[in-house]
XYZ file of C-alpha atoms in Angstrom:
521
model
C 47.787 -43.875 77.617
C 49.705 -43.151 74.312
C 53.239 -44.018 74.533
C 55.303 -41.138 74.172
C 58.767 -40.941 71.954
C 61.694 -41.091 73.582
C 63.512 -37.399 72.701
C 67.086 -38.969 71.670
C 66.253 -41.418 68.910
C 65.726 -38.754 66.575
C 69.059 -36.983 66.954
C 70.453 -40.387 67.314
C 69.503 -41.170 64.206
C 70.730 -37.707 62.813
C 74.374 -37.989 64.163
C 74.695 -41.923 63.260
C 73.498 -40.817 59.217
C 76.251 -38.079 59.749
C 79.228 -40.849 60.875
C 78.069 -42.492 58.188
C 79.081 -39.699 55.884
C 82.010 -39.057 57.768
C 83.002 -43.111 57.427
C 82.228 -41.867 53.412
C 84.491 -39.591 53.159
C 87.346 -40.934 54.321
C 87.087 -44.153 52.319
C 87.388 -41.987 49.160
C 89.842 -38.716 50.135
C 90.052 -37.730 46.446
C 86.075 -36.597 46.592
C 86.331 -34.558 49.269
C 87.507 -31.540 47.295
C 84.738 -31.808 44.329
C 82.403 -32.099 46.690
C 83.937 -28.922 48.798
C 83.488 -27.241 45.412
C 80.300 -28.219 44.947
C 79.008 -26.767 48.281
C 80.863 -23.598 48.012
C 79.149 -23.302 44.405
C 75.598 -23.550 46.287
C 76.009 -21.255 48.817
C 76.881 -18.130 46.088
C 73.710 -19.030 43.954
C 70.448 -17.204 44.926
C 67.956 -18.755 47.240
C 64.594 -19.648 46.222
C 63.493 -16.238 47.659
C 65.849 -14.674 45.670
C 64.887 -16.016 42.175
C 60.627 -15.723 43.445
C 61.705 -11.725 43.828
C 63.665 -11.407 40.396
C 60.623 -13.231 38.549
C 58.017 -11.516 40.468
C 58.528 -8.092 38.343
C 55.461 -5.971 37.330
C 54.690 -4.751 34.242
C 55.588 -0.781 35.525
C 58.811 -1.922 36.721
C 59.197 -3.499 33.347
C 58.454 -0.655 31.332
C 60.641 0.995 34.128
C 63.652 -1.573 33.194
C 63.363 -0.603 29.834
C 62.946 3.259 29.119
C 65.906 2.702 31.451
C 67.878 0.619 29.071
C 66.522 3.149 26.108
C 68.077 6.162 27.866
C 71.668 4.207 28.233
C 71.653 3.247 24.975
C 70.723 6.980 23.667
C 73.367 8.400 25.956
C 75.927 6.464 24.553
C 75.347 7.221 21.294
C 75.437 10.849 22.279
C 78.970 10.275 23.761
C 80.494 10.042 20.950
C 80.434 14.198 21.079
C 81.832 13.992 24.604
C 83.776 16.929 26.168
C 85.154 18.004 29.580
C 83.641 21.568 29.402
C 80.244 22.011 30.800
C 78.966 23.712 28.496
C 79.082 20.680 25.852
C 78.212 18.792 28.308
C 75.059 20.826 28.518
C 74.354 20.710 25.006
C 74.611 17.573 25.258
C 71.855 16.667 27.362
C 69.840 19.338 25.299
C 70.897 17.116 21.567
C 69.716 13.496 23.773
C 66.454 15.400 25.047
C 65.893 16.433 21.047
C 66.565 13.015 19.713
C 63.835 11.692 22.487
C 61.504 13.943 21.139
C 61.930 13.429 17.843
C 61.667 9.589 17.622
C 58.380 10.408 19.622
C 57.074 13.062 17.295
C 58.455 10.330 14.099
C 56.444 7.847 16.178
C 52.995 9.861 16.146
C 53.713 10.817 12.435
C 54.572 13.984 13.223
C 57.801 14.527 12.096
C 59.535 13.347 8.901
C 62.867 11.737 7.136
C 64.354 13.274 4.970
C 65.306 10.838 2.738
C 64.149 11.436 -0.853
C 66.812 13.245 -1.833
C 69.234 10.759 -0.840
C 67.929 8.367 -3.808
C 69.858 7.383 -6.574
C 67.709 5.719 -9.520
C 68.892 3.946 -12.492
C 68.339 6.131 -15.728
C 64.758 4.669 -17.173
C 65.278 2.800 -20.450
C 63.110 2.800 -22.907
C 60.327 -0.499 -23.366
C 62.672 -1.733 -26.146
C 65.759 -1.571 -24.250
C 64.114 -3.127 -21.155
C 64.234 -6.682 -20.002
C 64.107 -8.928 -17.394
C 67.418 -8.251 -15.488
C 66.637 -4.408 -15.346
C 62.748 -4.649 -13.521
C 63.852 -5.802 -10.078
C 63.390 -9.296 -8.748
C 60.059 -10.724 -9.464
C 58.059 -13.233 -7.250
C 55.497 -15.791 -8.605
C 52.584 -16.052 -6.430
C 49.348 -17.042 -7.490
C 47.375 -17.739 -11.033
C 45.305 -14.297 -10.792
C 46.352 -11.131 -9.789
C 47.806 -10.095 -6.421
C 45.765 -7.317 -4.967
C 46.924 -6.185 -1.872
C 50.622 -6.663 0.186
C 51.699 -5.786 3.800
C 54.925 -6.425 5.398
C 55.993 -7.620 8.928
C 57.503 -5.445 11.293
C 61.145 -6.253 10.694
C 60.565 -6.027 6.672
C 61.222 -9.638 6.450
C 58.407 -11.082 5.511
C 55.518 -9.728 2.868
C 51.916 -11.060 3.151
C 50.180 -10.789 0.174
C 46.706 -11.359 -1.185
C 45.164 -12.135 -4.497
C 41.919 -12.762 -6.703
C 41.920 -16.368 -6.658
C 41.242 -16.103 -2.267
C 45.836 -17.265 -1.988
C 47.454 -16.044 1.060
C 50.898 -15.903 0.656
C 54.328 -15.349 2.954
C 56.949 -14.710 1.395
C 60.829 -14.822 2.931
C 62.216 -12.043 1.000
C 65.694 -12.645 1.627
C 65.856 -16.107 0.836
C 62.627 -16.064 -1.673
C 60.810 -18.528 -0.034
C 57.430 -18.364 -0.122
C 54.848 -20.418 2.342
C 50.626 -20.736 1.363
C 48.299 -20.066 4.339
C 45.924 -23.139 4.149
C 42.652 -22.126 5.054
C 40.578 -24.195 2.495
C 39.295 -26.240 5.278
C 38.810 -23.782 8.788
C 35.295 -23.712 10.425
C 34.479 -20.135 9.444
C 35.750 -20.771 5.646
C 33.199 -19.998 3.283
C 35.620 -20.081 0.247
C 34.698 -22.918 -2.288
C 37.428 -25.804 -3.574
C 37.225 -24.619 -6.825
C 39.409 -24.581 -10.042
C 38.701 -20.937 -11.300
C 37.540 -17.440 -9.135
C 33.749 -17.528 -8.880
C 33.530 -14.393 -11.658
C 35.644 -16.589 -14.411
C 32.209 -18.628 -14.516
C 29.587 -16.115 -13.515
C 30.081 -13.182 -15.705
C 27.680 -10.807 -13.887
C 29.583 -10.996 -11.226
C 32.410 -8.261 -11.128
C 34.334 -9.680 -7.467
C 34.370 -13.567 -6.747
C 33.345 -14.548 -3.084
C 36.718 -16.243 -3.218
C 38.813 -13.209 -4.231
C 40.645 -11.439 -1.563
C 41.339 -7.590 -1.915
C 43.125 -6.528 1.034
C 45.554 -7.477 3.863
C 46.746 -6.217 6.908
C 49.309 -6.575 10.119
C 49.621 -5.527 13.200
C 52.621 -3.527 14.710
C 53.270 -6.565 16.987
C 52.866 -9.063 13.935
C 50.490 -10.471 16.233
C 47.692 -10.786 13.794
C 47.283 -11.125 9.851
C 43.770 -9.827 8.865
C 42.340 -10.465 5.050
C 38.798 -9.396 3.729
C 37.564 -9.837 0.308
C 34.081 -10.902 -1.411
C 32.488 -12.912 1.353
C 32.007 -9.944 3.164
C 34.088 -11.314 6.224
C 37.271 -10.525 8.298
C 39.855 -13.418 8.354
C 41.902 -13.321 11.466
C 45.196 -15.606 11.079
C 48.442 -15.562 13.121
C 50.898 -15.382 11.088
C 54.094 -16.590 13.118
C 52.393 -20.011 12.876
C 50.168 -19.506 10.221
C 47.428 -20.915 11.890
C 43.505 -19.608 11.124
C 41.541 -18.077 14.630
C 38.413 -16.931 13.461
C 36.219 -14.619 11.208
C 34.505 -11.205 12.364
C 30.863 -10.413 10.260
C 27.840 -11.410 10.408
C 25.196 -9.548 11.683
C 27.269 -6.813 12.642
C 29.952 -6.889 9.542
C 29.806 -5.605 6.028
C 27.138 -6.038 4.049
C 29.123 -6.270 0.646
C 32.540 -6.335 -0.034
C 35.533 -5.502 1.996
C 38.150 -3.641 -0.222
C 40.443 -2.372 2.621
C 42.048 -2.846 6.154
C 44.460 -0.820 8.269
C 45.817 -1.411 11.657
C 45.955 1.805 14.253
C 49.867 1.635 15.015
C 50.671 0.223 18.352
C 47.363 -1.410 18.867
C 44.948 -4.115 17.753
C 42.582 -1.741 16.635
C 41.470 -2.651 13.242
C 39.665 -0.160 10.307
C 37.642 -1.774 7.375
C 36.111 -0.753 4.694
C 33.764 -2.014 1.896
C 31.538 -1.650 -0.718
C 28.310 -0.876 1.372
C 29.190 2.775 2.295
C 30.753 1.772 5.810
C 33.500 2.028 7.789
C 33.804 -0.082 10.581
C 35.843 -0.464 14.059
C 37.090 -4.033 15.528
C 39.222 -4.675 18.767
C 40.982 -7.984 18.271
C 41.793 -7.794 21.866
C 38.370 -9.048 22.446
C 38.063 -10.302 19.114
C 34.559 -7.956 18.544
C 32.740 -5.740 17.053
C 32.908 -1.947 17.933
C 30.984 0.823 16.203
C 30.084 1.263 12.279
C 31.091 4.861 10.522
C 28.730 6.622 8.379
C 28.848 9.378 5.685
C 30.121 8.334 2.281
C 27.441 8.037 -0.669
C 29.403 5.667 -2.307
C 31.416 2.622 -1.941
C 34.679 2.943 0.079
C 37.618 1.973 -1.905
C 40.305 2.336 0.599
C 41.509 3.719 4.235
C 44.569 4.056 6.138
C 45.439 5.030 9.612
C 48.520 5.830 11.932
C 49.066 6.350 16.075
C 46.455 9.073 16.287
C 42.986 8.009 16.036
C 42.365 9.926 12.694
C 41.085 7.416 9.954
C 41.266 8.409 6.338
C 39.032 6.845 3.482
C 38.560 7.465 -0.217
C 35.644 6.497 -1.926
C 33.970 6.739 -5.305
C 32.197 9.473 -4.169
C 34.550 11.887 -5.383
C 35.671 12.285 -1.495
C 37.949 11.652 1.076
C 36.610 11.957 4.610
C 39.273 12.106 7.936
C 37.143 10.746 10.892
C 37.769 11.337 14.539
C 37.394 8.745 16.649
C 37.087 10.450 19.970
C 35.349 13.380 18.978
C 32.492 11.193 17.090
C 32.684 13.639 14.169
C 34.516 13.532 10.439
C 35.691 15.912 7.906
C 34.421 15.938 4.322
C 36.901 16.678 1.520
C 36.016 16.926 -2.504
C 38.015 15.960 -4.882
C 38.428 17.383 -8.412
C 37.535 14.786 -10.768
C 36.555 10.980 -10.113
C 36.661 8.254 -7.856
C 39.298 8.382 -5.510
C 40.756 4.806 -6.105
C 43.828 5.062 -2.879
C 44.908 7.008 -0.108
C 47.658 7.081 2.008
C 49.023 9.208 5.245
C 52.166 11.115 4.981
C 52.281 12.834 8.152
C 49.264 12.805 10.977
C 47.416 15.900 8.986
C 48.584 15.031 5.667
C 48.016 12.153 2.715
C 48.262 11.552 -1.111
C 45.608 10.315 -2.695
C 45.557 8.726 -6.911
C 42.202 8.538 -8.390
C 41.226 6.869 -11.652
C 41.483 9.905 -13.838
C 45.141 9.819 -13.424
C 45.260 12.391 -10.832
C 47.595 12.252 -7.994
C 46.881 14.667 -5.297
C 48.149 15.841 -1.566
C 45.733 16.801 1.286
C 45.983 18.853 4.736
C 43.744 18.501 7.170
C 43.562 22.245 6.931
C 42.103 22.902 3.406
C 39.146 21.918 2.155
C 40.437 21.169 -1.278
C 43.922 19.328 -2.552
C 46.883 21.156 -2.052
C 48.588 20.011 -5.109
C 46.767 17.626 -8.187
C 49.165 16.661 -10.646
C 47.587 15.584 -13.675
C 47.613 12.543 -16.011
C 50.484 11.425 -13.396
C 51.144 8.519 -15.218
C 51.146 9.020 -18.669
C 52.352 12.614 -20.556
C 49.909 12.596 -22.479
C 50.242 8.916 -23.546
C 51.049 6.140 -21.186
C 54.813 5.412 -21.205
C 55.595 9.306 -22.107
C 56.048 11.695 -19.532
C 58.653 13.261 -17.749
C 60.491 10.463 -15.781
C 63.980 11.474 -14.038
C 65.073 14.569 -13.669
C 61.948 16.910 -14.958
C 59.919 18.271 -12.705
C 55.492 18.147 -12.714
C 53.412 20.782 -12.446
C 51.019 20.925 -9.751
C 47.433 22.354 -10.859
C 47.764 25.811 -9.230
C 50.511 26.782 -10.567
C 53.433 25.751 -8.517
C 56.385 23.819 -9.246
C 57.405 20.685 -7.495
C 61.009 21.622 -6.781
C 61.871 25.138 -9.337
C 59.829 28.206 -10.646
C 60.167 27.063 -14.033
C 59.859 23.506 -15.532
C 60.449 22.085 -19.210
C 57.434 21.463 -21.553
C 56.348 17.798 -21.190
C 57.452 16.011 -24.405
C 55.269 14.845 -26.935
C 54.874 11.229 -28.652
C 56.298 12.826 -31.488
C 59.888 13.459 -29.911
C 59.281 11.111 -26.891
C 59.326 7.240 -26.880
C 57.633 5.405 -24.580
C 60.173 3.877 -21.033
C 59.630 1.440 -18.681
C 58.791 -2.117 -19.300
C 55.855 -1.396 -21.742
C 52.137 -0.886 -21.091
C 48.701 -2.251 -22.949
C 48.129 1.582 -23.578
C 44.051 3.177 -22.747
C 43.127 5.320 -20.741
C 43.261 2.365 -17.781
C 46.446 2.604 -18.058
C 46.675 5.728 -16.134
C 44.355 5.058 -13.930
C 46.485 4.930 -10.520
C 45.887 1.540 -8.669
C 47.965 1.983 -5.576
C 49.967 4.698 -3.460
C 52.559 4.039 -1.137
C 54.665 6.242 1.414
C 57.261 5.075 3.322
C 56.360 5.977 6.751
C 57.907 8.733 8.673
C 59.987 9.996 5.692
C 59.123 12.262 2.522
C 59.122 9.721 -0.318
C 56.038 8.526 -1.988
C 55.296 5.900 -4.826
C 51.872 5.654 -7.109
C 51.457 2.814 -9.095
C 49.352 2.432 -12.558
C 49.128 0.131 -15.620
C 51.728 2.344 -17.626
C 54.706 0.386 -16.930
C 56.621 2.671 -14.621
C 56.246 3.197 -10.593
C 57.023 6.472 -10.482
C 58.748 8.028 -7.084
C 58.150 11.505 -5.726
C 59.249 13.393 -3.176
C 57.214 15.868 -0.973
C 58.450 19.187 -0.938
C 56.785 22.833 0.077
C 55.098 24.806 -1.650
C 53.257 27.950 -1.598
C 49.723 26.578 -0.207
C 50.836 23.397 0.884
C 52.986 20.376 0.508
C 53.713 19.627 -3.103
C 55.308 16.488 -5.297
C 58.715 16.393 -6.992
C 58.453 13.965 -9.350
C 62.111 12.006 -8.856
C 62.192 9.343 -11.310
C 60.916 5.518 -12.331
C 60.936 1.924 -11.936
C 60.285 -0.417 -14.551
C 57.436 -2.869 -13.428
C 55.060 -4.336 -16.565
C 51.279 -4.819 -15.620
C 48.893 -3.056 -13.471
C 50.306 -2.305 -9.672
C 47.704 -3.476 -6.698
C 49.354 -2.100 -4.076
C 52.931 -0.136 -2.763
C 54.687 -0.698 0.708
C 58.122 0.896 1.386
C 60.550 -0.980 3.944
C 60.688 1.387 6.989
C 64.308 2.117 6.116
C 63.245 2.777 2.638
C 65.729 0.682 0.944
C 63.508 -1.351 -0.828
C 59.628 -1.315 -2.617
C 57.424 -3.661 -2.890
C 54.468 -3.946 -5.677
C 51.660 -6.164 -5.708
C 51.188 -6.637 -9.735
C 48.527 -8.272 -11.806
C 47.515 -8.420 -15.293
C 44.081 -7.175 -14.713
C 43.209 -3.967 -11.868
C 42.332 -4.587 -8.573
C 38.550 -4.612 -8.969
C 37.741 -5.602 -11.940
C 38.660 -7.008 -15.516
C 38.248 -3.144 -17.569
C 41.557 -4.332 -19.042
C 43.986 -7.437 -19.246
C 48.064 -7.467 -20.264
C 48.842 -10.494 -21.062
C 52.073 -9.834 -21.390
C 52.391 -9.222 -17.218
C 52.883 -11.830 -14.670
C 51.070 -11.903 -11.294
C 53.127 -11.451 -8.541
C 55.610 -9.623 -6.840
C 57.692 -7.312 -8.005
C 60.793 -5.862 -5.382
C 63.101 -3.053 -6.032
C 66.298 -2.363 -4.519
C 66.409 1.452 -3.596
C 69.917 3.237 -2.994
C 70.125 5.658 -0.741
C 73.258 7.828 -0.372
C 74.981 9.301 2.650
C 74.033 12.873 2.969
């Protein structure tokens, strides 16, 4: 028979370890209180059940938590109008329900900033006057021209892309800039070489290495680049470390010439130069459907919240295609290739073509609302009204007043900004750029000035008031405003974005950012 343990020796054990303790204690009286502390510190902190519930929270209690913390903060911004009548009070609640609802409707694109007429530019010297200290703060990138530049979601950082296949972050309050190093990833097909591909190969007008446009997500989760090797390069840019490429089989079939993020999501929109426009989901890293309808190649796209995509092509069109509904809408332009587009509000966008054109859109009308001719350039590029004179739209309408003064001639006028190669490439707008949310807009040629408009009402539609100019030598790439809209920055080169029609040697490749001043209202 198994021997069975006597009861006792367990709790004898037990009360001789606590004399022991006891026999501790009163060898060293001076402990007793620390350790009295100590236990009295225990007992108030949670149990282990305790901290398992606080950790254990789901993601609808989060969200929860946090429209919860959103609606303090909002209320006690509104109580700085507080009052002991009810009525206020009641108004009150009405102002915080308004704000809600307009940070959602500024969210969706819906509703706008006024902020345009809040700017204060610098009067626009004249290309002999100009110089170095007066055309913003210039960043050195690469050898060849920058062609495309996004910026993080705090306005920290700006991404940029050029010709020569660069990647490039750059700090822009300290100026430091960091280069993505990609040269040797798996899914690299980019060649070590000295020169872009088309420097040695004249018949080819886009090197496999060059790069041509950048994008980020909302969450600066992702960093996605496309170019000439027909691929989409998926980085993460906190750590700047390459994940993988999206093509192949399913991808473009020529070159990619732009990208756009839907905001709020990792749904990405690219288009190239085989007459597609194609849908990714970077949640799963895949391919999703392939958009057709343009006769040409498609030379650039955009996107907000809504899933509404707008492209421009050189098919003289834009097209606005809905996602859900499977369907798109076809609108002609005036005069040539549409070059650049960009959303205002959810139903609205600006486009610049390479005639020189820059026109506004509704999702209403079939044609422009407003096309302001030769926008850079009156009638020579360098002369035009610039700061304080308003453009004519083509049907008619003024920008901001019924009447407006005769555009000055090269006679009487001499040419501002910081100088231009002159040609009709010249005024051939490269880039758009609207700060989101507000009513400010920015186009971009090879004339020497970024020009600033504002977008204003008219009789058929929205119109552009033409607000002034920022000195910027070479041809601009690309435009992004700082969500605030305090500052602009332009991708510039000395040649255009897709080709070599014309070369300033006098330009650098870079960046080029502008301080913008906005007064209180």
């Amino acid at each position: 028979m198994p021997k069975v343990k006597p009861k006792g020796s367990k709790n004898k054990k037990a009360s001789t370890g606590g004399s022991r303790k006891r026999v501790a204690s009163a060898a060293f009286p001076a402990e007793n209180g620390r350790d009295e502390f100590f236990n009295d510190s225990d007992s108030d902190a949670p149990s282990q059940g305790e901290e398992q519930e606080q950790q254990a929270e789901t993601p609808a209690e989060k969200r929860l938590r946090l429209a919860k913390e959103y609606l303090h903060h909002m209320r006690s911004v509104e109580a700085q109008a507080d009052s002991n009548s009810d009525d206020e009070e009641a108004g009150a609640q009405d102002s915080l329900g308004q704000l809600l609802k307009d940070n959602a409707m500024q969210a969706a694109g819906y509703l706008q900033r006024k902020i345009a007429h809040q700017l204060e530019l610098p009067e626009l010297r004249t290309v002999s006057e100009t110089d170095a200290s007066t055309s913003g703060r210039f960043i050195r990138t690469s050898k060849m021209a920058v062609t495309a530049v996004c910026l993080s979601s705090d306005d920290r950082t700006a991404y940029s892309v050029s010709k020569d296949g660069t990647i490039f972050a750059h700090d822009l309050e300290s100026g430091k800039r960091t280069k993505f190093d990609w040269q040797r990833t798996a899914d690299n097909a980019h060649e070590e070489v000295g020169k872009a591909e088309w420097m040695k190969r004249k018949a080819r007008s886009i090197s496999k290495n060059a790069l041509l446009a950048v994008a980020i997500s909302s969450d600066d989760r992702y960093l996605a680049v496309g170019g000439g090797d027909n691929k989409i390069h998926i980085w993460d840019p906190s750590s700047r470390q390459y994940i993988r490429s999206l093509g192949g089989g399913t991808g473009h079939k020529d070159i990619i010439t732009g990208l756009a993020f839907r905001d709020g999501t990792h749904q990405l929109f690219s288009c190239g130069a085989d007459r597609a426009v194609k849908i990714w989901s970077l949640d799963d890293m895949a391919y999703v459907d392939t958009l057709f309808g343009h006769q040409s190649e498609v030379l650039a796209i955009d996107v907000l919240r809504q899933e509404r995509v707008v492209s421009s092509g050189h098919d003289h069109t834009c097209r606005v295609w809905k996602i859900a509904e499977e369907s798109q809408l076809i609108f002609r332009a005036y005069g040539m290739a549409v070059d650049c587009c960009k959303y205002i509000t959810g139903t609205e966008w600006v486009t610049g073509a390479s005639d020189g054109s820059l026109a506004t859109w509704s999702q209403t009308k079939k044609r422009p609302t407003s096309v302001l001719r030769r926008a850079h350039g009156y009638p020579n590029p360098g002369l035009g009204p610039v700061n304080g004179q308003v453009a004519n739209s083509l049907n008619g309408q003024a920008a901001a007043a019924e009447e407006s003064s005769p555009s000055p001639t090269a006679a009487d006028a001499e040419p501002v900004g910081a100088g231009s190669v002159g040609g009709d490439a010249a005024a051939w707008i490269g880039a758009v750029g609207v700060c989101k949310g507000t009513d400010l807009v920015a186009s971009g040629a090879g004339d020497g000035v970024i020009r600033l408009w504002q977008v204003a009402d008219g009789k058929v539609g929205k119109v552009l008031k033409e607000l002034g100019g920022l000195p910027a030598r070479g041809f601009v790439n690309s435009l992004q405003f700082s969500k605030s809209g305090k500052f602009l920055v332009a991708g510039m080169g000395q040649e255009q974005r897709l080709g070599r029609w014309t070369r300033d040697g006098a330009a650098k490749n870079g960046l080029l950012v502008h301080q913008l001043n906005l007064h209180s209202s």
